[in-house]
PDB file of C-alpha atoms in Angstrom:
ATOM      1  CA  GLN A   1       0.000   0.000   0.000  1.00  0.00           C
ATOM      2  CA  VAL A   2       1.305   3.414  -0.953  1.00  0.00           C
ATOM      3  CA  GLN A   3       2.032   5.673   1.969  1.00  0.00           C
ATOM      4  CA  LEU A   4       2.970   9.313   2.047  1.00  0.00           C
ATOM      5  CA  VAL A   5       3.837  10.718   5.462  1.00  0.00           C
ATOM      6  CA  GLU A   6       4.388  14.440   5.915  1.00  0.00           C
ATOM      7  CA  SER A   7       6.326  16.071   8.720  1.00  0.00           C
ATOM      8  CA  GLY A   8       8.001  19.369   9.517  1.00  0.00           C
ATOM      9  CA  GLY A   9       5.009  21.608  10.031  1.00  0.00           C
ATOM     10  CA  GLY A  10       4.719  23.930  12.990  1.00  0.00           C
ATOM     11  CA  SER A  11       4.295  27.500  14.110  1.00  0.00           C
ATOM     12  CA  VAL A  12       6.640  30.254  12.988  1.00  0.00           C
ATOM     13  CA  GLN A  13       6.699  34.029  12.882  1.00  0.00           C
ATOM     14  CA  ALA A  14       6.391  35.915   9.635  1.00  0.00           C
ATOM     15  CA  GLY A  15       9.701  36.002   7.798  1.00  0.00           C
ATOM     16  CA  GLY A  16      10.739  32.640   9.193  1.00  0.00           C
ATOM     17  CA  SER A  17      11.399  29.333   7.462  1.00  0.00           C
ATOM     18  CA  LEU A  18      10.182  25.762   7.624  1.00  0.00           C
ATOM     19  CA  ARG A  19      11.073  22.645   5.682  1.00  0.00           C
ATOM     20  CA  LEU A  20       8.347  20.114   5.079  1.00  0.00           C
ATOM     21  CA  SER A  21       9.204  16.495   4.371  1.00  0.00           C
ATOM     22  CA  CYS A  22       7.146  13.758   2.794  1.00  0.00           C
ATOM     23  CA  ALA A  23       8.440  10.228   3.203  1.00  0.00           C
ATOM     24  CA  VAL A  24       7.261   8.025   0.366  1.00  0.00           C
ATOM     25  CA  SER A  25       6.847   4.270   0.606  1.00  0.00           C
ATOM     26  CA  GLY A  26       7.920   2.408  -2.484  1.00  0.00           C
ATOM     27  CA  TYR A  27      10.028   3.945  -5.236  1.00  0.00           C
ATOM     28  CA  ILE A  28       9.336   7.666  -5.546  1.00  0.00           C
ATOM     29  CA  TYR A  29      10.533   7.723  -9.164  1.00  0.00           C
ATOM     30  CA  SER A  30       7.776   5.280 -10.122  1.00  0.00           C
ATOM     31  CA  ARG A  31       5.501   8.314  -9.925  1.00  0.00           C
ATOM     32  CA  ASN A  32       5.619  10.779 -12.783  1.00  0.00           C
ATOM     33  CA  CYS A  33       5.130  13.747 -10.493  1.00  0.00           C
ATOM     34  CA  MET A  34       5.063  14.735  -6.847  1.00  0.00           C
ATOM     35  CA  ALA A  35       3.421  17.851  -5.508  1.00  0.00           C
ATOM     36  CA  TRP A  36       2.574  19.928  -2.473  1.00  0.00           C
ATOM     37  CA  PHE A  37      -0.911  21.298  -1.956  1.00  0.00           C
ATOM     38  CA  ARG A  38      -2.357  23.404   0.830  1.00  0.00           C
ATOM     39  CA  GLN A  39      -5.759  24.223   2.179  1.00  0.00           C
ATOM     40  CA  ALA A  40      -6.581  27.039   4.557  1.00  0.00           C
ATOM     41  CA  PRO A  41      -9.817  27.090   6.592  1.00  0.00           C
ATOM     42  CA  GLY A  42     -12.732  28.187   4.427  1.00  0.00           C
ATOM     43  CA  LYS A  43     -10.667  28.138   1.263  1.00  0.00           C
ATOM     44  CA  GLU A  44     -10.270  25.739  -1.613  1.00  0.00           C
ATOM     45  CA  ARG A  45      -7.257  23.493  -1.857  1.00  0.00           C
ATOM     46  CA  GLU A  46      -4.533  24.967  -4.025  1.00  0.00           C
ATOM     47  CA  GLY A  47      -1.447  23.553  -5.645  1.00  0.00           C
ATOM     48  CA  VAL A  48       1.748  25.012  -4.243  1.00  0.00           C
ATOM     49  CA  ALA A  49       4.547  23.268  -6.113  1.00  0.00           C
ATOM     50  CA  THR A  50       5.099  20.318  -8.447  1.00  0.00           C
ATOM     51  CA  ILE A  51       8.179  18.367  -9.451  1.00  0.00           C
ATOM     52  CA  TYR A  52       8.432  15.888 -12.309  1.00  0.00           C
ATOM     53  CA  THR A  53      10.538  13.022 -11.093  1.00  0.00           C
ATOM     54  CA  ARG A  54      12.240  12.004 -14.326  1.00  0.00           C
ATOM     55  CA  ASN A  55      13.540  15.377 -15.486  1.00  0.00           C
ATOM     56  CA  SER A  56      13.388  17.287 -12.166  1.00  0.00           C
ATOM     57  CA  ARG A  57      11.388  20.091 -13.759  1.00  0.00           C
ATOM     58  CA  THR A  58       9.602  22.128 -11.122  1.00  0.00           C
ATOM     59  CA  TYR A  59       6.664  24.501 -11.038  1.00  0.00           C
ATOM     60  CA  VAL A  60       5.600  26.740  -8.171  1.00  0.00           C
ATOM     61  CA  ALA A  61       2.490  28.833  -7.702  1.00  0.00           C
ATOM     62  CA  ASP A  62       2.850  32.568  -8.260  1.00  0.00           C
ATOM     63  CA  SER A  63       1.870  33.166  -4.634  1.00  0.00           C
ATOM     64  CA  VAL A  64       5.001  31.377  -3.390  1.00  0.00           C
ATOM     65  CA  LYS A  65       7.431  31.926  -6.244  1.00  0.00           C
ATOM     66  CA  GLY A  66      10.836  32.972  -5.032  1.00  0.00           C
ATOM     67  CA  ARG A  67      10.045  31.814  -1.479  1.00  0.00           C
ATOM     68  CA  PHE A  68       9.252  28.081  -1.739  1.00  0.00           C
ATOM     69  CA  THR A  69      11.398  25.359  -3.297  1.00  0.00           C
ATOM     70  CA  ILE A  70      10.344  21.786  -4.041  1.00  0.00           C
ATOM     71  CA  SER A  71      12.896  19.007  -4.267  1.00  0.00           C
ATOM     72  CA  ILE A  72      13.431  15.256  -3.997  1.00  0.00           C
ATOM     73  CA  ASP A  73      16.257  13.527  -2.199  1.00  0.00           C
ATOM     74  CA  ARG A  74      16.294   9.736  -2.270  1.00  0.00           C
ATOM     75  CA  ASN A  75      12.741   8.709  -1.399  1.00  0.00           C
ATOM     76  CA  THR A  76      11.657  11.916   0.297  1.00  0.00           C
ATOM     77  CA  LEU A  77       9.887  14.957  -1.108  1.00  0.00           C
ATOM     78  CA  TYR A  78      10.720  18.335   0.422  1.00  0.00           C
ATOM     79  CA  LEU A  79       9.236  21.797   0.469  1.00  0.00           C
ATOM     80  CA  GLN A  80      11.598  24.495   1.679  1.00  0.00           C
ATOM     81  CA  MET A  81       9.562  27.504   2.721  1.00  0.00           C
ATOM     82  CA  ASP A  82      11.327  30.805   3.330  1.00  0.00           C
ATOM     83  CA  SER A  83      10.084  34.330   4.017  1.00  0.00           C
ATOM     84  CA  LEU A  84       6.842  32.899   5.323  1.00  0.00           C
ATOM     85  CA  LYS A  85       3.781  35.109   5.464  1.00  0.00           C
ATOM     86  CA  PRO A  86       0.606  34.801   7.560  1.00  0.00           C
ATOM     87  CA  GLU A  87      -1.299  33.964   4.374  1.00  0.00           C
ATOM     88  CA  ASP A  88       0.818  30.809   4.060  1.00  0.00           C
ATOM     89  CA  THR A  89      -1.019  29.404   7.073  1.00  0.00           C
ATOM     90  CA  ALA A  90      -2.711  26.176   5.970  1.00  0.00           C
ATOM     91  CA  MET A  91      -2.680  22.410   6.133  1.00  0.00           C
ATOM     92  CA  TYR A  92      -0.057  21.204   3.701  1.00  0.00           C
ATOM     93  CA  TYR A  93      -0.384  17.898   1.867  1.00  0.00           C
ATOM     94  CA  CYS A  94       1.998  15.970  -0.338  1.00  0.00           C
ATOM     95  CA  ALA A  95       0.665  13.929  -3.214  1.00  0.00           C
ATOM     96  CA  GLY A  96       2.007  11.916  -6.109  1.00  0.00           C
ATOM     97  CA  GLY A  97       0.992  10.066  -9.204  1.00  0.00           C
ATOM     98  CA  TYR A  98       0.986  10.277 -12.971  1.00  0.00           C
ATOM     99  CA  ASN A  99      -0.800  13.590 -13.505  1.00  0.00           C
ATOM    100  CA  CYS A 100      -0.584  16.088 -10.663  1.00  0.00           C
ATOM    101  CA  ASP A 101      -3.350  18.167 -12.250  1.00  0.00           C
ATOM    102  CA  SER A 102      -5.763  15.252 -11.767  1.00  0.00           C
ATOM    103  CA  THR A 103      -5.960  15.364  -8.006  1.00  0.00           C
ATOM    104  CA  SER A 104      -8.586  12.638  -7.642  1.00  0.00           C
ATOM    105  CA  ARG A 105      -6.109  10.076  -8.941  1.00  0.00           C
ATOM    106  CA  LEU A 106      -3.184  10.992  -6.712  1.00  0.00           C
ATOM    107  CA  ASP A 107      -1.956   9.288  -3.591  1.00  0.00           C
ATOM    108  CA  TRP A 108      -2.183  11.654  -0.620  1.00  0.00           C
ATOM    109  CA  GLY A 109      -0.556  12.108   2.739  1.00  0.00           C
ATOM    110  CA  GLN A 110      -2.426  13.013   5.901  1.00  0.00           C
ATOM    111  CA  GLY A 111      -1.198  16.601   6.008  1.00  0.00           C
ATOM    112  CA  THR A 112       0.925  18.755   8.277  1.00  0.00           C
ATOM    113  CA  GLN A 113      -0.171  22.093   9.737  1.00  0.00           C
ATOM    114  CA  VAL A 114       1.777  25.282   9.089  1.00  0.00           C
ATOM    115  CA  THR A 115       0.865  28.372  11.092  1.00  0.00           C
ATOM    116  CA  VAL A 116       2.542  31.722  10.444  1.00  0.00           C
ATOM    117  CA  SER A 117       1.948  34.532  12.901  1.00  0.00           C
ATOM    118  CA  ALA A 118       2.339  38.222  12.101  1.00  0.00           C
TER     119      ALA A 118
END
């Protein structure tokens, strides 16, 4: 059974940094893409960053561009978050599969909470 387990969330002041990790069971490169999503209370889930495992191409949302970096090391997916803002507060989820735009077909982790205070 595929398992994705996130960690690294927490509370931080604005301007601070956090690094989220997502440990992936099985071979991470068997998935075409891995991604981070987030959902704040009362808001829709949004894609934050995507990485394609075979060519390492990455995409990040405009709202986090220049502040967040997605990467893979061995069998773990990372999201380095710098210059955090209060609006980054959300539950963050990692996911993976063939098409990261088709969220219903992805494997998902349980989420990790990020809270940024002003």
